[in-house]
Amino acid sequence: MGKGGDASWRVQSEDEISSILLKERDVKVSVAPDFYWDDAGSEEPHAVRRREILKKYPQIKKLYGPDHSTKFKALFWVVFQVFSVHLLKGAHWITWLFCCYTLSGSINHMLTLAMHEASHGLCAKGVTKNRFIGIMANLPMCIPASASFKRYHMEHHRFQGEDVLDVDIPSKAEGFFFTSTLRKILWCFLQPLFYSLRPMFVNPKTPSKWEFINISAIVVFDLLIVYLFNFSGLAYLAFGTLLGMGIHPVAGHFISEHYVMNDGQETYSYYGPLNWLTFQVGYHNEHHDFPFVTGKNLAQVRKIANEYYDDIPHYHSWIKVIYDFIFDDKISPYSRVKRVTLENQEIEDLQSRGGLVS
């Protein structure tokens, strides 16, 4: 694998890949050559490793299923956020801003990861229950996200790195512009905007009924906050979301998860204390290998199959990840793996059906 498509791993012979796929890949590489392009038709690494691990350790399947405590934790922090708004009503602006970054930012980011657990169906049994739990966790963020996040995130897992479909990957425009240290600092600050707006331009979807339910719930919640605590209360929650997903210690996971820091590896785990605030999302290789295992049990996956995880590069500090991204000239929004496993017609057919999840 390399920039411009000089891939060297999971190589397939060309007679196994359709000529159409090869031609379409060549066009896509020529348009955005600075990404790391994997071989045409190459399978993303997690599916391969999952099969190997399950063959050797079938007991991991016993770890599948929801963690029922997650929904209660999410509810607690939603209530805590509202209580914080009440306590900070009329506070000095310095106190307000400090709490907005440290408290509201951390809690709202934590709730995005409860929303993430719900998107995988890991908060309760049943799809509908998880959808409502995700929307509940979304409430203090002030911006409707849960329903759309689920739709795009399932495609990120199923088609990791796939051009067009995996909207977790920055756009060519982001890679082109955010190259210098100062621009990368700006990119980190604006990351929540790119994260939420990028899908609308790269892979737009027609809103489903769940998006409208999500929007309605957020609007009602926001109006209630304004009615009870004025616009300062709404600002506390909204800016907490933006600050907590920007240059913030827990936001380091956005970069650490899939930005290529070591050539040949596209997913990285983090084994540090902030996992306790983020539903163990740092165990990211383990999560992509076994997306049906709740965050609480991902450490068990690593313990059981330690030879697959302990010796590959991983992190112990998300703050250092952010620092390295900003100051290392070799790392930029281009530092992501892209692959082409679907023909354009297959992508269009999937889009016409509304994606994997409606």
mmCIF file of C-alpha atoms in Angstrom:
data_model
loop_
_atom_site.group_PDB
_atom_site.id
_atom_site.type_symbol
_atom_site.label_atom_id
_atom_site.label_comp_id
_atom_site.label_asym_id
_atom_site.label_seq_id
_atom_site.Cartn_x
_atom_site.Cartn_y
_atom_site.Cartn_z
ATOM 1 C CA MET A 1 0.000 0.000 0.000
ATOM 2 C CA GLY A 2 1.222 3.487 -0.718
ATOM 3 C CA LYS A 3 0.310 6.884 -1.973
ATOM 4 C CA GLY A 4 -0.610 6.852 -5.623
ATOM 5 C CA GLY A 5 -1.643 3.233 -5.379
ATOM 6 C CA ASP A 6 1.677 1.429 -4.912
ATOM 7 C CA ALA A 7 -0.002 -1.209 -2.747
ATOM 8 C CA SER A 8 2.007 -4.138 -1.476
ATOM 9 C CA TRP A 9 -0.319 -6.001 0.860
ATOM 10 C CA ARG A 10 -3.152 -8.475 0.236
ATOM 11 C CA VAL A 11 -2.184 -8.498 -3.448
ATOM 12 C CA GLN A 12 -4.563 -10.213 -5.850
ATOM 13 C CA SER A 13 -3.746 -11.166 -9.417
ATOM 14 C CA GLU A 14 -5.390 -8.972 -12.011
ATOM 15 C CA ASP A 15 -7.260 -11.877 -13.582
ATOM 16 C CA GLU A 16 -9.258 -12.121 -10.330
ATOM 17 C CA ILE A 17 -10.436 -8.537 -10.571
ATOM 18 C CA SER A 18 -12.816 -7.214 -13.190
ATOM 19 C CA SER A 19 -11.297 -4.976 -15.821
ATOM 20 C CA ILE A 20 -14.022 -2.425 -15.051
ATOM 21 C CA LEU A 21 -12.953 -2.250 -11.407
ATOM 22 C CA LEU A 22 -9.324 -1.771 -12.401
ATOM 23 C CA LYS A 23 -10.164 1.027 -14.811
ATOM 24 C CA GLU A 24 -12.411 2.772 -12.293
ATOM 25 C CA ARG A 25 -9.708 2.476 -9.636
ATOM 26 C CA ASP A 26 -7.147 4.042 -11.979
ATOM 27 C CA VAL A 27 -9.456 7.001 -12.542
ATOM 28 C CA LYS A 28 -10.070 7.473 -8.814
ATOM 29 C CA VAL A 29 -6.357 7.243 -7.999
ATOM 30 C CA SER A 30 -5.540 9.806 -10.699
ATOM 31 C CA VAL A 31 -8.075 12.231 -9.205
ATOM 32 C CA ALA A 32 -6.747 11.942 -5.619
ATOM 33 C CA PRO A 33 -3.303 10.291 -5.743
ATOM 34 C CA ASP A 34 -2.125 11.554 -2.337
ATOM 35 C CA PHE A 35 -4.263 9.129 -0.343
ATOM 36 C CA TYR A 36 -2.950 5.661 0.500
ATOM 37 C CA TRP A 37 -4.588 3.426 -2.120
ATOM 38 C CA ASP A 38 -4.945 -0.285 -1.500
ATOM 39 C CA ASP A 39 -5.037 -2.844 -4.307
ATOM 40 C CA ALA A 40 -8.176 -3.040 -6.404
ATOM 41 C CA GLY A 41 -10.578 -5.576 -4.968
ATOM 42 C CA SER A 42 -8.513 -6.048 -1.803
ATOM 43 C CA GLU A 43 -10.496 -6.947 1.298
ATOM 44 C CA GLU A 44 -10.380 -4.632 4.289
ATOM 45 C CA PRO A 45 -8.140 -6.102 7.013
ATOM 46 C CA HIS A 46 -10.713 -6.624 9.750
ATOM 47 C CA ALA A 47 -12.794 -9.197 7.901
ATOM 48 C CA VAL A 48 -9.651 -11.232 7.301
ATOM 49 C CA ARG A 49 -8.485 -11.044 10.913
ATOM 50 C CA ARG A 50 -12.001 -11.750 12.249
ATOM 51 C CA ARG A 51 -12.128 -15.061 10.373
ATOM 52 C CA GLU A 52 -8.675 -16.031 11.600
ATOM 53 C CA ILE A 53 -9.430 -15.189 15.233
ATOM 54 C CA LEU A 54 -12.825 -16.886 15.297
ATOM 55 C CA LYS A 55 -11.328 -20.024 13.807
ATOM 56 C CA LYS A 56 -8.767 -20.078 16.605
ATOM 57 C CA TYR A 57 -10.908 -18.623 19.417
ATOM 58 C CA PRO A 58 -14.601 -19.352 18.745
ATOM 59 C CA GLN A 59 -15.395 -18.497 22.387
ATOM 60 C CA ILE A 60 -15.225 -14.809 21.451
ATOM 61 C CA LYS A 61 -18.760 -15.178 20.094
ATOM 62 C CA LYS A 62 -19.903 -15.480 23.703
ATOM 63 C CA LEU A 63 -18.950 -11.812 24.111
ATOM 64 C CA TYR A 64 -21.454 -10.708 21.455
ATOM 65 C CA GLY A 65 -24.496 -8.765 22.567
ATOM 66 C CA PRO A 66 -25.523 -5.555 24.344
ATOM 67 C CA ASP A 67 -24.332 -3.998 27.579
ATOM 68 C CA HIS A 68 -27.609 -3.014 29.236
ATOM 69 C CA SER A 69 -25.868 -0.608 31.609
ATOM 70 C CA THR A 70 -24.922 1.732 28.743
ATOM 71 C CA LYS A 71 -28.408 3.200 28.381
ATOM 72 C CA PHE A 72 -28.541 4.022 32.090
ATOM 73 C CA LYS A 73 -25.111 5.655 31.958
ATOM 74 C CA ALA A 74 -26.231 7.709 28.964
ATOM 75 C CA LEU A 75 -29.426 8.765 30.742
ATOM 76 C CA PHE A 76 -27.433 9.777 33.827
ATOM 77 C CA TRP A 77 -25.150 12.032 31.788
ATOM 78 C CA VAL A 78 -28.048 13.569 29.868
ATOM 79 C CA VAL A 79 -29.666 14.528 33.187
ATOM 80 C CA PHE A 80 -26.290 15.681 34.529
ATOM 81 C CA GLN A 81 -25.868 18.016 31.551
ATOM 82 C CA VAL A 82 -29.249 19.636 32.198
ATOM 83 C CA PHE A 83 -28.368 19.982 35.900
ATOM 84 C CA SER A 84 -25.037 21.588 34.919
ATOM 85 C CA VAL A 85 -26.898 24.161 32.818
ATOM 86 C CA HIS A 86 -29.004 24.961 35.877
ATOM 87 C CA LEU A 87 -25.977 25.329 38.161
ATOM 88 C CA LEU A 88 -24.113 27.568 35.705
ATOM 89 C CA LYS A 89 -27.005 29.940 35.086
ATOM 90 C CA GLY A 90 -25.634 33.417 35.754
ATOM 91 C CA ALA A 91 -22.038 32.178 36.233
ATOM 92 C CA HIS A 92 -19.064 34.393 35.370
ATOM 93 C CA TRP A 93 -18.041 33.964 31.731
ATOM 94 C CA ILE A 94 -14.643 32.514 32.671
ATOM 95 C CA THR A 95 -16.290 29.837 34.825
ATOM 96 C CA TRP A 96 -18.858 29.233 32.084
ATOM 97 C CA LEU A 97 -16.208 28.824 29.376
ATOM 98 C CA PHE A 98 -14.009 26.582 31.535
ATOM 99 C CA CYS A 99 -16.929 24.274 32.321
ATOM 100 C CA CYS A 100 -18.097 24.389 28.704
ATOM 101 C CA TYR A 101 -14.758 22.969 27.523
ATOM 102 C CA THR A 102 -13.918 20.597 30.367
ATOM 103 C CA LEU A 103 -17.339 19.421 31.525
ATOM 104 C CA SER A 104 -19.824 19.919 28.704
ATOM 105 C CA GLY A 105 -17.244 19.055 26.052
ATOM 106 C CA SER A 106 -16.210 15.821 27.747
ATOM 107 C CA ILE A 107 -19.746 14.687 28.570
ATOM 108 C CA ASN A 108 -21.202 15.482 25.165
ATOM 109 C CA HIS A 109 -18.345 13.651 23.503
ATOM 110 C CA MET A 110 -18.976 10.722 25.816
ATOM 111 C CA LEU A 111 -22.614 10.768 24.724
ATOM 112 C CA THR A 112 -21.598 10.650 21.052
ATOM 113 C CA LEU A 113 -19.932 7.368 21.889
ATOM 114 C CA ALA A 114 -23.012 6.091 23.697
ATOM 115 C CA MET A 115 -24.773 6.988 20.445
ATOM 116 C CA HIS A 116 -22.087 4.966 18.663
ATOM 117 C CA GLU A 117 -22.798 1.943 20.842
ATOM 118 C CA ALA A 118 -26.509 2.286 20.074
ATOM 119 C CA SER A 119 -25.794 2.433 16.336
ATOM 120 C CA HIS A 120 -24.319 -1.061 16.648
ATOM 121 C CA GLY A 121 -27.333 -2.304 18.592
ATOM 122 C CA LEU A 122 -25.248 -2.708 21.741
ATOM 123 C CA CYS A 123 -27.382 -0.823 24.285
ATOM 124 C CA ALA A 124 -30.447 -3.075 24.291
ATOM 125 C CA LYS A 125 -32.074 -5.930 22.432
ATOM 126 C CA GLY A 126 -33.959 -4.773 19.377
ATOM 127 C CA VAL A 127 -33.252 -2.229 16.649
ATOM 128 C CA THR A 128 -35.994 0.224 17.626
ATOM 129 C CA LYS A 129 -34.928 0.388 21.275
ATOM 130 C CA ASN A 130 -31.375 1.179 20.234
ATOM 131 C CA ARG A 131 -32.573 3.899 17.867
ATOM 132 C CA PHE A 132 -34.440 5.650 20.694
ATOM 133 C CA ILE A 133 -31.489 5.239 23.064
ATOM 134 C CA GLY A 134 -29.241 6.818 20.432
ATOM 135 C CA ILE A 135 -31.625 9.765 20.094
ATOM 136 C CA MET A 136 -31.761 10.142 23.878
ATOM 137 C CA ALA A 137 -27.950 10.301 24.035
ATOM 138 C CA ASN A 138 -28.051 12.846 21.213
ATOM 139 C CA LEU A 139 -30.303 15.309 23.075
ATOM 140 C CA PRO A 140 -27.708 17.492 24.899
ATOM 141 C CA MET A 141 -25.633 17.862 21.730
ATOM 142 C CA CYS A 142 -28.270 20.273 20.334
ATOM 143 C CA ILE A 143 -27.579 19.014 16.791
ATOM 144 C CA PRO A 144 -29.536 16.026 15.375
ATOM 145 C CA ALA A 145 -27.027 13.300 14.550
ATOM 146 C CA SER A 146 -27.996 9.850 15.816
ATOM 147 C CA ALA A 147 -30.178 8.603 12.950
ATOM 148 C CA SER A 148 -27.843 9.790 10.188
ATOM 149 C CA PHE A 149 -24.760 8.646 12.069
ATOM 150 C CA LYS A 150 -26.086 5.090 12.177
ATOM 151 C CA ARG A 151 -26.648 5.026 8.418
ATOM 152 C CA TYR A 152 -23.188 6.277 7.558
ATOM 153 C CA HIS A 153 -21.370 4.409 10.311
ATOM 154 C CA MET A 154 -22.660 1.020 9.211
ATOM 155 C CA GLU A 155 -21.213 1.716 5.772
ATOM 156 C CA HIS A 156 -17.916 2.786 7.341
ATOM 157 C CA HIS A 157 -17.686 -0.683 8.891
ATOM 158 C CA ARG A 158 -18.945 -2.675 5.938
ATOM 159 C CA PHE A 159 -16.970 -0.713 3.337
ATOM 160 C CA GLN A 160 -13.992 0.612 5.259
ATOM 161 C CA GLY A 161 -11.921 2.852 3.018
ATOM 162 C CA GLU A 162 -14.260 2.453 0.049
ATOM 163 C CA ASP A 163 -14.150 5.565 -2.103
ATOM 164 C CA VAL A 164 -17.461 7.500 -1.869
ATOM 165 C CA LEU A 165 -19.094 5.160 0.662
ATOM 166 C CA ASP A 166 -16.763 5.650 3.645
ATOM 167 C CA VAL A 167 -17.423 9.282 4.527
ATOM 168 C CA ASP A 168 -15.172 9.025 7.583
ATOM 169 C CA ILE A 169 -12.346 9.752 5.133
ATOM 170 C CA PRO A 170 -11.612 13.453 4.543
ATOM 171 C CA SER A 171 -12.384 14.900 1.139
ATOM 172 C CA LYS A 172 -9.738 15.739 -1.443
ATOM 173 C CA ALA A 173 -10.348 19.439 -0.719
ATOM 174 C CA GLU A 174 -9.539 18.931 2.971
ATOM 175 C CA GLY A 175 -6.356 17.068 2.117
ATOM 176 C CA PHE A 176 -5.314 19.739 -0.378
ATOM 177 C CA PHE A 177 -5.893 22.744 1.890
ATOM 178 C CA PHE A 178 -5.089 21.607 5.445
ATOM 179 C CA THR A 179 -1.388 20.895 5.016
ATOM 180 C CA SER A 180 0.518 23.395 7.173
ATOM 181 C CA THR A 181 0.679 23.376 10.959
ATOM 182 C CA LEU A 182 -1.665 26.355 11.347
ATOM 183 C CA ARG A 183 -4.149 24.950 8.860
ATOM 184 C CA LYS A 184 -4.150 21.567 10.584
ATOM 185 C CA ILE A 185 -4.890 23.306 13.895
ATOM 186 C CA LEU A 186 -7.836 24.969 12.180
ATOM 187 C CA TRP A 187 -8.927 21.604 10.745
ATOM 188 C CA CYS A 188 -8.906 20.077 14.227
ATOM 189 C CA PHE A 189 -11.048 22.945 15.554
ATOM 190 C CA LEU A 190 -13.480 22.571 12.666
ATOM 191 C CA GLN A 191 -13.518 18.783 12.766
ATOM 192 C CA PRO A 192 -17.113 18.549 14.087
ATOM 193 C CA LEU A 193 -18.301 20.630 11.125
ATOM 194 C CA PHE A 194 -16.422 18.517 8.590
ATOM 195 C CA TYR A 195 -17.567 15.328 10.312
ATOM 196 C CA SER A 196 -21.227 16.349 10.087
ATOM 197 C CA LEU A 197 -21.263 18.166 6.728
ATOM 198 C CA ARG A 198 -18.906 15.975 4.683
ATOM 199 C CA PRO A 199 -21.455 13.154 4.175
ATOM 200 C CA MET A 200 -23.940 15.582 2.609
ATOM 201 C CA PHE A 201 -21.451 16.373 -0.165
ATOM 202 C CA VAL A 202 -19.665 13.040 -0.592
ATOM 203 C CA ASN A 203 -22.547 10.584 -0.221
ATOM 204 C CA PRO A 204 -25.875 12.376 0.304
ATOM 205 C CA LYS A 205 -28.862 10.342 1.461
ATOM 206 C CA THR A 206 -32.589 11.034 1.396
ATOM 207 C CA PRO A 207 -33.724 11.541 5.019
ATOM 208 C CA SER A 208 -35.656 8.636 6.504
ATOM 209 C CA LYS A 209 -38.454 8.786 9.075
ATOM 210 C CA TRP A 210 -35.829 8.308 11.791
ATOM 211 C CA GLU A 211 -34.045 11.490 10.764
ATOM 212 C CA PHE A 212 -37.320 13.380 11.168
ATOM 213 C CA ILE A 213 -37.960 11.758 14.548
ATOM 214 C CA ASN A 214 -34.397 12.671 15.557
ATOM 215 C CA ILE A 215 -34.779 16.281 14.397
ATOM 216 C CA SER A 216 -38.124 16.654 16.183
ATOM 217 C CA ALA A 217 -36.683 15.353 19.450
ATOM 218 C CA ILE A 218 -33.714 17.734 19.288
ATOM 219 C CA VAL A 219 -35.880 20.748 18.433
ATOM 220 C CA VAL A 220 -38.230 20.052 21.361
ATOM 221 C CA PHE A 221 -35.283 19.547 23.727
ATOM 222 C CA ASP A 222 -33.539 22.718 22.526
ATOM 223 C CA LEU A 223 -36.719 24.782 22.924
ATOM 224 C CA LEU A 224 -37.184 23.398 26.428
ATOM 225 C CA ILE A 225 -33.600 24.349 27.356
ATOM 226 C CA VAL A 226 -34.119 27.881 26.015
ATOM 227 C CA TYR A 227 -37.440 28.193 27.873
ATOM 228 C CA LEU A 228 -35.938 27.058 31.182
ATOM 229 C CA PHE A 229 -32.407 28.491 30.995
ATOM 230 C CA ASN A 230 -32.394 31.064 28.174
ATOM 231 C CA PHE A 231 -30.069 30.943 25.189
ATOM 232 C CA SER A 232 -27.006 30.776 27.426
ATOM 233 C CA GLY A 233 -28.073 27.281 28.453
ATOM 234 C CA LEU A 234 -28.410 26.195 24.836
ATOM 235 C CA ALA A 235 -25.051 27.770 24.006
ATOM 236 C CA TYR A 236 -23.405 25.875 26.878
ATOM 237 C CA LEU A 237 -24.540 22.563 25.417
ATOM 238 C CA ALA A 238 -23.957 23.448 21.757
ATOM 239 C CA PHE A 239 -20.467 24.873 22.289
ATOM 240 C CA GLY A 240 -19.696 21.894 24.515
ATOM 241 C CA THR A 241 -20.407 19.676 21.516
ATOM 242 C CA LEU A 242 -18.224 21.740 19.183
ATOM 243 C CA LEU A 243 -15.343 22.127 21.646
ATOM 244 C CA GLY A 244 -15.491 18.502 22.769
ATOM 245 C CA MET A 245 -15.149 17.269 19.203
ATOM 246 C CA GLY A 246 -12.416 19.729 18.251
ATOM 247 C CA ILE A 247 -9.032 20.132 19.944
ATOM 248 C CA HIS A 248 -9.939 18.192 23.039
ATOM 249 C CA PRO A 249 -8.169 15.188 24.626
ATOM 250 C CA VAL A 250 -11.026 12.756 23.979
ATOM 251 C CA ALA A 251 -11.341 13.942 20.367
ATOM 252 C CA GLY A 252 -7.925 12.420 19.708
ATOM 253 C CA HIS A 253 -9.705 9.180 18.880
ATOM 254 C CA PHE A 254 -11.005 10.695 15.618
ATOM 255 C CA ILE A 255 -7.417 10.863 14.375
ATOM 256 C CA SER A 256 -5.967 7.848 16.145
ATOM 257 C CA GLU A 257 -8.487 5.370 14.757
ATOM 258 C CA HIS A 258 -7.617 5.324 11.045
ATOM 259 C CA TYR A 259 -4.968 7.881 10.121
ATOM 260 C CA VAL A 260 -1.893 6.122 8.751
ATOM 261 C CA MET A 261 0.958 6.720 11.163
ATOM 262 C CA ASN A 262 2.767 3.500 10.168
ATOM 263 C CA ASP A 263 2.770 2.509 6.517
ATOM 264 C CA GLY A 264 0.737 -0.655 5.995
ATOM 265 C CA GLN A 265 -1.601 -0.213 8.978
ATOM 266 C CA GLU A 266 -4.916 1.608 8.702
ATOM 267 C CA THR A 267 -6.561 1.039 12.100
ATOM 268 C CA TYR A 268 -5.009 1.699 15.521
ATOM 269 C CA SER A 269 -6.064 0.985 19.070
ATOM 270 C CA TYR A 270 -5.563 3.217 22.098
ATOM 271 C CA TYR A 271 -4.943 1.630 25.499
ATOM 272 C CA GLY A 272 -5.119 4.540 27.906
ATOM 273 C CA PRO A 273 -7.229 5.934 30.758
ATOM 274 C CA LEU A 274 -9.586 7.988 28.561
ATOM 275 C CA ASN A 275 -11.212 4.742 27.459
ATOM 276 C CA TRP A 276 -13.150 4.958 30.719
ATOM 277 C CA LEU A 277 -14.815 8.146 29.464
ATOM 278 C CA THR A 278 -15.507 6.865 25.946
ATOM 279 C CA PHE A 279 -17.120 3.445 26.303
ATOM 280 C CA GLN A 280 -13.754 1.827 25.454
ATOM 281 C CA VAL A 281 -13.786 3.124 21.858
ATOM 282 C CA GLY A 282 -9.992 3.182 22.001
ATOM 283 C CA TYR A 283 -9.987 -0.588 21.459
ATOM 284 C CA HIS A 284 -10.545 0.213 17.826
ATOM 285 C CA ASN A 285 -8.884 -2.696 16.080
ATOM 286 C CA GLU A 286 -10.837 -4.974 18.369
ATOM 287 C CA HIS A 287 -14.023 -3.011 17.654
ATOM 288 C CA HIS A 288 -13.677 -3.245 13.873
ATOM 289 C CA ASP A 289 -12.767 -6.910 14.103
ATOM 290 C CA PHE A 290 -15.813 -7.593 16.280
ATOM 291 C CA PRO A 291 -18.428 -4.812 15.933
ATOM 292 C CA PHE A 292 -21.009 -6.983 17.725
ATOM 293 C CA VAL A 293 -18.964 -6.897 20.945
ATOM 294 C CA THR A 294 -19.882 -4.038 23.271
ATOM 295 C CA GLY A 295 -17.161 -1.673 24.442
ATOM 296 C CA LYS A 296 -17.118 -3.207 27.917
ATOM 297 C CA ASN A 297 -15.955 -6.544 26.490
ATOM 298 C CA LEU A 298 -13.393 -5.361 23.945
ATOM 299 C CA ALA A 299 -10.557 -5.703 26.463
ATOM 300 C CA GLN A 300 -11.552 -9.359 26.746
ATOM 301 C CA VAL A 301 -11.158 -9.759 23.002
ATOM 302 C CA ARG A 302 -7.622 -8.405 23.269
ATOM 303 C CA LYS A 303 -6.872 -10.664 26.218
ATOM 304 C CA ILE A 304 -8.104 -13.791 24.449
ATOM 305 C CA ALA A 305 -6.412 -13.077 21.113
ATOM 306 C CA ASN A 306 -3.492 -11.012 22.411
ATOM 307 C CA GLU A 307 -1.045 -12.192 19.735
ATOM 308 C CA TYR A 308 -3.151 -10.357 17.138
ATOM 309 C CA TYR A 309 -3.123 -7.021 18.977
ATOM 310 C CA ASP A 310 -0.216 -6.590 21.371
ATOM 311 C CA ASP A 311 2.534 -6.445 18.746
ATOM 312 C CA ILE A 312 0.944 -4.058 16.248
ATOM 313 C CA PRO A 313 1.427 -0.281 16.678
ATOM 314 C CA HIS A 314 -1.016 1.312 19.116
ATOM 315 C CA TYR A 315 -1.345 4.421 21.278
ATOM 316 C CA HIS A 316 -1.326 5.332 24.957
ATOM 317 C CA SER A 317 -2.030 9.067 24.568
ATOM 318 C CA TRP A 318 -4.680 10.772 22.436
ATOM 319 C CA ILE A 319 -3.095 14.145 23.229
ATOM 320 C CA LYS A 320 0.127 12.979 21.581
ATOM 321 C CA VAL A 321 -1.873 11.781 18.573
ATOM 322 C CA ILE A 322 -3.286 15.297 18.096
ATOM 323 C CA TYR A 323 0.187 16.804 18.575
ATOM 324 C CA ASP A 324 1.751 14.448 16.027
ATOM 325 C CA PHE A 325 -0.995 15.110 13.503
ATOM 326 C CA ILE A 326 -0.539 18.868 13.768
ATOM 327 C CA PHE A 327 3.252 19.073 13.786
ATOM 328 C CA ASP A 328 4.345 16.088 11.678
ATOM 329 C CA ASP A 329 4.622 17.221 8.060
ATOM 330 C CA LYS A 330 4.165 13.642 6.834
ATOM 331 C CA ILE A 331 0.652 13.420 8.337
ATOM 332 C CA SER A 332 -2.372 15.259 6.937
ATOM 333 C CA PRO A 333 -6.036 14.617 6.073
ATOM 334 C CA TYR A 334 -4.626 12.676 3.110
ATOM 335 C CA SER A 335 -3.199 10.091 5.521
ATOM 336 C CA ARG A 336 -6.038 7.641 5.061
ATOM 337 C CA VAL A 337 -6.353 4.343 3.217
ATOM 338 C CA LYS A 338 -8.747 4.197 0.290
ATOM 339 C CA ARG A 339 -9.765 1.127 -1.655
ATOM 340 C CA VAL A 340 -11.978 0.231 -4.584
ATOM 341 C CA THR A 341 -13.858 -3.043 -4.135
ATOM 342 C CA LEU A 342 -17.150 -2.006 -5.728
ATOM 343 C CA GLU A 343 -17.780 -0.869 -9.261
ATOM 344 C CA ASN A 344 -19.427 2.537 -9.697
ATOM 345 C CA GLN A 345 -22.652 0.848 -10.768
ATOM 346 C CA GLU A 346 -22.715 -1.198 -7.549
ATOM 347 C CA ILE A 347 -22.235 1.978 -5.516
ATOM 348 C CA GLU A 348 -25.040 3.717 -7.408
ATOM 349 C CA ASP A 349 -27.339 0.738 -6.847
ATOM 350 C CA LEU A 350 -26.597 0.834 -3.111
ATOM 351 C CA GLN A 351 -27.222 4.582 -3.006
ATOM 352 C CA SER A 352 -30.517 4.207 -4.850
ATOM 353 C CA ARG A 353 -31.678 1.861 -2.071
ATOM 354 C CA GLY A 354 -30.782 4.469 0.549
ATOM 355 C CA GLY A 355 -27.611 2.670 1.652
ATOM 356 C CA LEU A 356 -27.185 -0.300 3.969
ATOM 357 C CA VAL A 357 -29.536 1.164 6.576
ATOM 358 C CA SER A 358 -32.604 3.297 5.981
#
